[in-house]
């Protein structure tokens, strides 16, 4: 009675607290509350996935309109006594490339000296560097840091790198 004389709403009465809590729980665990929680969880998961892609989940909006990557092939003549120094200089050059826009990866191959069944090797090393576009590779090679690293490679290089574009790719699809 004292609460009503003070003009307080009915829900502040002591015996109404349990019924108020019951009403809140009924709303949360009802079909409407369940639907809201599912929408909230789905929205959070979808938003998180699109704003935080990882290597396996990069969402491409137009996957069919993506240009193929470009491969640049270099060949090297290296004396056996210079092999360690060459590999060290080559790693420095690749570390620079790894920081450039449009760079995908580089693979270095060394001629196998154990098997001479295919004839003498013309080049001891070959690298294949992949870039998203030919222009990205060109921009990287125009930087002063690249020029200084490339000067150290000049005594091993054959002709300048040859550019190739992917025609057929038999890499298994991961999705």
PDB file of C-alpha atoms in Angstrom:
ATOM      1  CA  UNK A   1       0.000   0.000   0.000  1.00  0.00           C
ATOM      2  CA  UNK A   2       2.841   2.399   0.774  1.00  0.00           C
ATOM      3  CA  UNK A   3       4.239   2.066  -2.745  1.00  0.00           C
ATOM      4  CA  UNK A   4       0.921   3.021  -4.289  1.00  0.00           C
ATOM      5  CA  UNK A   5       0.560   6.054  -2.091  1.00  0.00           C
ATOM      6  CA  UNK A   6       3.996   7.226  -3.259  1.00  0.00           C
ATOM      7  CA  UNK A   7       2.828   6.979  -6.877  1.00  0.00           C
ATOM      8  CA  UNK A   8       5.321   4.267  -7.912  1.00  0.00           C
ATOM      9  CA  UNK A   9       4.366   1.976 -10.785  1.00  0.00           C
ATOM     10  CA  UNK A  10       3.011  -1.453  -9.978  1.00  0.00           C
ATOM     11  CA  UNK A  11       6.177  -3.270 -11.150  1.00  0.00           C
ATOM     12  CA  UNK A  12       8.181  -1.799  -8.255  1.00  0.00           C
ATOM     13  CA  UNK A  13       6.056  -3.594  -5.729  1.00  0.00           C
ATOM     14  CA  UNK A  14       8.036  -6.376  -3.981  1.00  0.00           C
ATOM     15  CA  UNK A  15       5.704  -9.195  -5.032  1.00  0.00           C
ATOM     16  CA  UNK A  16       5.987  -8.138  -8.739  1.00  0.00           C
ATOM     17  CA  UNK A  17       9.746  -8.654  -9.079  1.00  0.00           C
ATOM     18  CA  UNK A  18       9.488 -12.380  -9.658  1.00  0.00           C
ATOM     19  CA  UNK A  19       6.721 -11.920 -12.219  1.00  0.00           C
ATOM     20  CA  UNK A  20       8.764  -9.246 -13.982  1.00  0.00           C
ATOM     21  CA  UNK A  21      11.784 -11.595 -14.170  1.00  0.00           C
ATOM     22  CA  UNK A  22       9.503 -14.335 -15.466  1.00  0.00           C
ATOM     23  CA  UNK A  23       8.246 -12.029 -18.226  1.00  0.00           C
ATOM     24  CA  UNK A  24      11.820 -11.129 -19.259  1.00  0.00           C
ATOM     25  CA  UNK A  25      12.866 -14.781 -19.384  1.00  0.00           C
ATOM     26  CA  UNK A  26       9.713 -15.673 -21.330  1.00  0.00           C
ATOM     27  CA  UNK A  27      10.569 -13.000 -23.925  1.00  0.00           C
ATOM     28  CA  UNK A  28      14.191 -14.129 -24.224  1.00  0.00           C
ATOM     29  CA  UNK A  29      13.396 -17.833 -24.556  1.00  0.00           C
ATOM     30  CA  UNK A  30      10.301 -17.464 -26.709  1.00  0.00           C
ATOM     31  CA  UNK A  31      10.244 -18.066 -30.457  1.00  0.00           C
ATOM     32  CA  UNK A  32      10.792 -14.354 -31.078  1.00  0.00           C
ATOM     33  CA  UNK A  33      13.751 -14.256 -28.694  1.00  0.00           C
ATOM     34  CA  UNK A  34      15.211 -17.372 -30.280  1.00  0.00           C
ATOM     35  CA  UNK A  35      14.908 -15.810 -33.748  1.00  0.00           C
ATOM     36  CA  UNK A  36      16.614 -12.642 -32.549  1.00  0.00           C
ATOM     37  CA  UNK A  37      19.505 -14.582 -31.028  1.00  0.00           C
ATOM     38  CA  UNK A  38      19.957 -16.647 -34.229  1.00  0.00           C
ATOM     39  CA  UNK A  39      20.007 -13.443 -36.324  1.00  0.00           C
ATOM     40  CA  UNK A  40      22.516 -11.855 -33.964  1.00  0.00           C
ATOM     41  CA  UNK A  41      24.823 -14.901 -34.035  1.00  0.00           C
ATOM     42  CA  UNK A  42      24.580 -15.266 -37.823  1.00  0.00           C
ATOM     43  CA  UNK A  43      25.255 -11.573 -38.361  1.00  0.00           C
ATOM     44  CA  UNK A  44      28.247 -11.676 -36.046  1.00  0.00           C
ATOM     45  CA  UNK A  45      29.708 -14.807 -37.675  1.00  0.00           C
ATOM     46  CA  UNK A  46      29.171 -13.493 -41.213  1.00  0.00           C
ATOM     47  CA  UNK A  47      30.580 -10.081 -40.373  1.00  0.00           C
ATOM     48  CA  UNK A  48      33.599 -11.599 -38.695  1.00  0.00           C
ATOM     49  CA  UNK A  49      34.289 -13.981 -41.597  1.00  0.00           C
ATOM     50  CA  UNK A  50      34.190 -11.229 -44.220  1.00  0.00           C
ATOM     51  CA  UNK A  51      36.233  -8.725 -42.239  1.00  0.00           C
ATOM     52  CA  UNK A  52      38.865 -11.240 -41.058  1.00  0.00           C
ATOM     53  CA  UNK A  53      39.627 -13.607 -43.951  1.00  0.00           C
ATOM     54  CA  UNK A  54      42.414 -16.121 -43.580  1.00  0.00           C
ATOM     55  CA  UNK A  55      44.453 -17.944 -46.208  1.00  0.00           C
ATOM     56  CA  UNK A  56      41.736 -20.544 -46.817  1.00  0.00           C
ATOM     57  CA  UNK A  57      38.759 -18.141 -46.696  1.00  0.00           C
ATOM     58  CA  UNK A  58      39.401 -15.225 -48.990  1.00  0.00           C
ATOM     59  CA  UNK A  59      36.052 -14.240 -50.436  1.00  0.00           C
ATOM     60  CA  UNK A  60      36.292 -13.117 -54.027  1.00  0.00           C
ATOM     61  CA  UNK A  61      33.240 -11.209 -55.237  1.00  0.00           C
ATOM     62  CA  UNK A  62      33.851 -11.929 -58.936  1.00  0.00           C
ATOM     63  CA  UNK A  63      35.991 -15.088 -58.985  1.00  0.00           C
ATOM     64  CA  UNK A  64      35.481 -15.738 -62.700  1.00  0.00           C
ATOM     65  CA  UNK A  65      36.757 -12.303 -63.714  1.00  0.00           C
ATOM     66  CA  UNK A  66      40.079 -12.603 -61.935  1.00  0.00           C
ATOM     67  CA  UNK A  67      43.095 -12.313 -64.248  1.00  0.00           C
ATOM     68  CA  UNK A  68      45.615 -15.147 -64.004  1.00  0.00           C
ATOM     69  CA  UNK A  69      48.879 -14.483 -62.171  1.00  0.00           C
ATOM     70  CA  UNK A  70      52.031 -13.747 -64.119  1.00  0.00           C
ATOM     71  CA  UNK A  71      55.179 -15.845 -63.739  1.00  0.00           C
ATOM     72  CA  UNK A  72      58.674 -14.480 -64.233  1.00  0.00           C
ATOM     73  CA  UNK A  73      61.380 -17.041 -64.947  1.00  0.00           C
ATOM     74  CA  UNK A  74      65.086 -16.381 -64.303  1.00  0.00           C
ATOM     75  CA  UNK A  75      67.984 -18.728 -64.977  1.00  0.00           C
ATOM     76  CA  UNK A  76      71.421 -18.512 -63.351  1.00  0.00           C
ATOM     77  CA  UNK A  77      74.906 -19.840 -64.086  1.00  0.00           C
ATOM     78  CA  UNK A  78      76.688 -20.286 -60.770  1.00  0.00           C
ATOM     79  CA  UNK A  79      80.068 -21.871 -60.097  1.00  0.00           C
ATOM     80  CA  UNK A  80      79.971 -24.469 -57.352  1.00  0.00           C
ATOM     81  CA  UNK A  81      82.301 -22.444 -55.112  1.00  0.00           C
ATOM     82  CA  UNK A  82      79.951 -19.407 -55.399  1.00  0.00           C
ATOM     83  CA  UNK A  83      76.730 -21.332 -54.664  1.00  0.00           C
ATOM     84  CA  UNK A  84      76.420 -20.321 -50.993  1.00  0.00           C
ATOM     85  CA  UNK A  85      77.065 -16.633 -51.707  1.00  0.00           C
ATOM     86  CA  UNK A  86      74.609 -16.709 -54.623  1.00  0.00           C
ATOM     87  CA  UNK A  87      71.827 -18.270 -52.539  1.00  0.00           C
ATOM     88  CA  UNK A  88      72.378 -15.689 -49.805  1.00  0.00           C
ATOM     89  CA  UNK A  89      72.177 -12.760 -52.259  1.00  0.00           C
ATOM     90  CA  UNK A  90      69.137 -14.324 -53.943  1.00  0.00           C
ATOM     91  CA  UNK A  91      67.331 -14.629 -50.575  1.00  0.00           C
ATOM     92  CA  UNK A  92      67.900 -10.905 -49.935  1.00  0.00           C
ATOM     93  CA  UNK A  93      66.322 -10.072 -53.285  1.00  0.00           C
ATOM     94  CA  UNK A  94      63.323 -12.318 -52.583  1.00  0.00           C
ATOM     95  CA  UNK A  95      62.849 -10.795 -49.111  1.00  0.00           C
ATOM     96  CA  UNK A  96      62.540  -7.407 -50.813  1.00  0.00           C
ATOM     97  CA  UNK A  97      59.977  -8.796 -53.277  1.00  0.00           C
ATOM     98  CA  UNK A  98      57.903 -10.293 -50.460  1.00  0.00           C
ATOM     99  CA  UNK A  99      57.169  -6.781 -49.183  1.00  0.00           C
ATOM    100  CA  UNK A 100      55.956  -5.494 -52.568  1.00  0.00           C
ATOM    101  CA  UNK A 101      52.348  -5.055 -53.665  1.00  0.00           C
ATOM    102  CA  UNK A 102      51.201  -7.752 -56.067  1.00  0.00           C
ATOM    103  CA  UNK A 103      53.839 -10.315 -55.076  1.00  0.00           C
ATOM    104  CA  UNK A 104      52.544 -13.884 -54.686  1.00  0.00           C
ATOM    105  CA  UNK A 105      55.521 -16.248 -54.242  1.00  0.00           C
ATOM    106  CA  UNK A 106      58.898 -17.366 -55.583  1.00  0.00           C
ATOM    107  CA  UNK A 107      60.314 -20.853 -55.993  1.00  0.00           C
ATOM    108  CA  UNK A 108      63.993 -21.602 -56.586  1.00  0.00           C
ATOM    109  CA  UNK A 109      65.096 -24.786 -58.345  1.00  0.00           C
ATOM    110  CA  UNK A 110      68.599 -26.225 -58.432  1.00  0.00           C
ATOM    111  CA  UNK A 111      69.803 -28.652 -61.094  1.00  0.00           C
ATOM    112  CA  UNK A 112      70.200 -32.153 -59.743  1.00  0.00           C
ATOM    113  CA  UNK A 113      73.823 -33.143 -60.324  1.00  0.00           C
ATOM    114  CA  UNK A 114      73.205 -36.816 -59.500  1.00  0.00           C
ATOM    115  CA  UNK A 115      71.328 -37.657 -62.709  1.00  0.00           C
ATOM    116  CA  UNK A 116      73.139 -36.901 -65.987  1.00  0.00           C
ATOM    117  CA  UNK A 117      70.724 -38.990 -68.073  1.00  0.00           C
ATOM    118  CA  UNK A 118      69.197 -35.835 -69.557  1.00  0.00           C
ATOM    119  CA  UNK A 119      72.477 -34.328 -70.688  1.00  0.00           C
ATOM    120  CA  UNK A 120      74.593 -31.491 -69.303  1.00  0.00           C
ATOM    121  CA  UNK A 121      72.850 -28.727 -67.411  1.00  0.00           C
ATOM    122  CA  UNK A 122      72.911 -25.346 -69.097  1.00  0.00           C
ATOM    123  CA  UNK A 123      71.893 -23.474 -65.930  1.00  0.00           C
ATOM    124  CA  UNK A 124      72.514 -24.470 -62.309  1.00  0.00           C
ATOM    125  CA  UNK A 125      69.579 -22.507 -60.845  1.00  0.00           C
ATOM    126  CA  UNK A 126      66.176 -21.360 -62.018  1.00  0.00           C
ATOM    127  CA  UNK A 127      63.588 -19.310 -60.152  1.00  0.00           C
ATOM    128  CA  UNK A 128      59.920 -18.774 -60.847  1.00  0.00           C
ATOM    129  CA  UNK A 129      58.364 -15.704 -59.288  1.00  0.00           C
ATOM    130  CA  UNK A 130      54.605 -15.140 -59.451  1.00  0.00           C
ATOM    131  CA  UNK A 131      52.970 -11.708 -59.382  1.00  0.00           C
ATOM    132  CA  UNK A 132      49.344 -10.642 -59.731  1.00  0.00           C
ATOM    133  CA  UNK A 133      50.189  -8.446 -62.723  1.00  0.00           C
ATOM    134  CA  UNK A 134      53.201  -7.775 -64.873  1.00  0.00           C
ATOM    135  CA  UNK A 135      52.990  -4.122 -63.902  1.00  0.00           C
ATOM    136  CA  UNK A 136      53.328  -4.988 -60.191  1.00  0.00           C
ATOM    137  CA  UNK A 137      56.621  -6.743 -60.914  1.00  0.00           C
ATOM    138  CA  UNK A 138      57.816  -3.857 -63.080  1.00  0.00           C
ATOM    139  CA  UNK A 139      57.016  -1.311 -60.345  1.00  0.00           C
ATOM    140  CA  UNK A 140      58.947  -3.397 -57.809  1.00  0.00           C
ATOM    141  CA  UNK A 141      62.011  -3.563 -60.075  1.00  0.00           C
ATOM    142  CA  UNK A 142      62.046   0.225 -60.524  1.00  0.00           C
ATOM    143  CA  UNK A 143      62.570   0.874 -56.794  1.00  0.00           C
ATOM    144  CA  UNK A 144      66.041   1.888 -55.637  1.00  0.00           C
ATOM    145  CA  UNK A 145      66.148  -0.907 -53.026  1.00  0.00           C
ATOM    146  CA  UNK A 146      65.564  -3.479 -55.751  1.00  0.00           C
ATOM    147  CA  UNK A 147      68.244  -1.948 -57.971  1.00  0.00           C
ATOM    148  CA  UNK A 148      70.896  -2.265 -55.250  1.00  0.00           C
ATOM    149  CA  UNK A 149      69.917  -5.889 -54.510  1.00  0.00           C
ATOM    150  CA  UNK A 150      69.820  -6.742 -58.229  1.00  0.00           C
ATOM    151  CA  UNK A 151      73.335  -5.359 -58.799  1.00  0.00           C
ATOM    152  CA  UNK A 152      74.722  -8.081 -56.535  1.00  0.00           C
ATOM    153  CA  UNK A 153      72.955 -10.701 -58.718  1.00  0.00           C
ATOM    154  CA  UNK A 154      74.288  -9.439 -62.061  1.00  0.00           C
ATOM    155  CA  UNK A 155      77.325 -11.715 -62.146  1.00  0.00           C
ATOM    156  CA  UNK A 156      75.035 -14.775 -61.951  1.00  0.00           C
ATOM    157  CA  UNK A 157      72.156 -13.712 -64.177  1.00  0.00           C
ATOM    158  CA  UNK A 158      71.539 -14.790 -67.689  1.00  0.00           C
ATOM    159  CA  UNK A 159      69.137 -12.666 -69.693  1.00  0.00           C
ATOM    160  CA  UNK A 160      66.514 -10.579 -67.930  1.00  0.00           C
ATOM    161  CA  UNK A 161      63.506 -12.494 -66.577  1.00  0.00           C
ATOM    162  CA  UNK A 162      60.991 -13.778 -69.084  1.00  0.00           C
ATOM    163  CA  UNK A 163      57.308 -13.139 -68.333  1.00  0.00           C
ATOM    164  CA  UNK A 164      54.740 -15.916 -68.682  1.00  0.00           C
ATOM    165  CA  UNK A 165      51.010 -16.004 -68.037  1.00  0.00           C
ATOM    166  CA  UNK A 166      49.190 -19.108 -66.761  1.00  0.00           C
ATOM    167  CA  UNK A 167      47.432 -20.988 -69.557  1.00  0.00           C
ATOM    168  CA  UNK A 168      46.561 -24.268 -67.813  1.00  0.00           C
ATOM    169  CA  UNK A 169      46.527 -24.882 -64.063  1.00  0.00           C
ATOM    170  CA  UNK A 170      46.033 -28.397 -62.719  1.00  0.00           C
ATOM    171  CA  UNK A 171      46.264 -27.358 -59.075  1.00  0.00           C
ATOM    172  CA  UNK A 172      43.520 -29.170 -57.123  1.00  0.00           C
ATOM    173  CA  UNK A 173      40.736 -26.901 -55.907  1.00  0.00           C
ATOM    174  CA  UNK A 174      40.573 -26.630 -52.122  1.00  0.00           C
ATOM    175  CA  UNK A 175      36.881 -25.690 -51.913  1.00  0.00           C
TER     176      UNK A 175
END
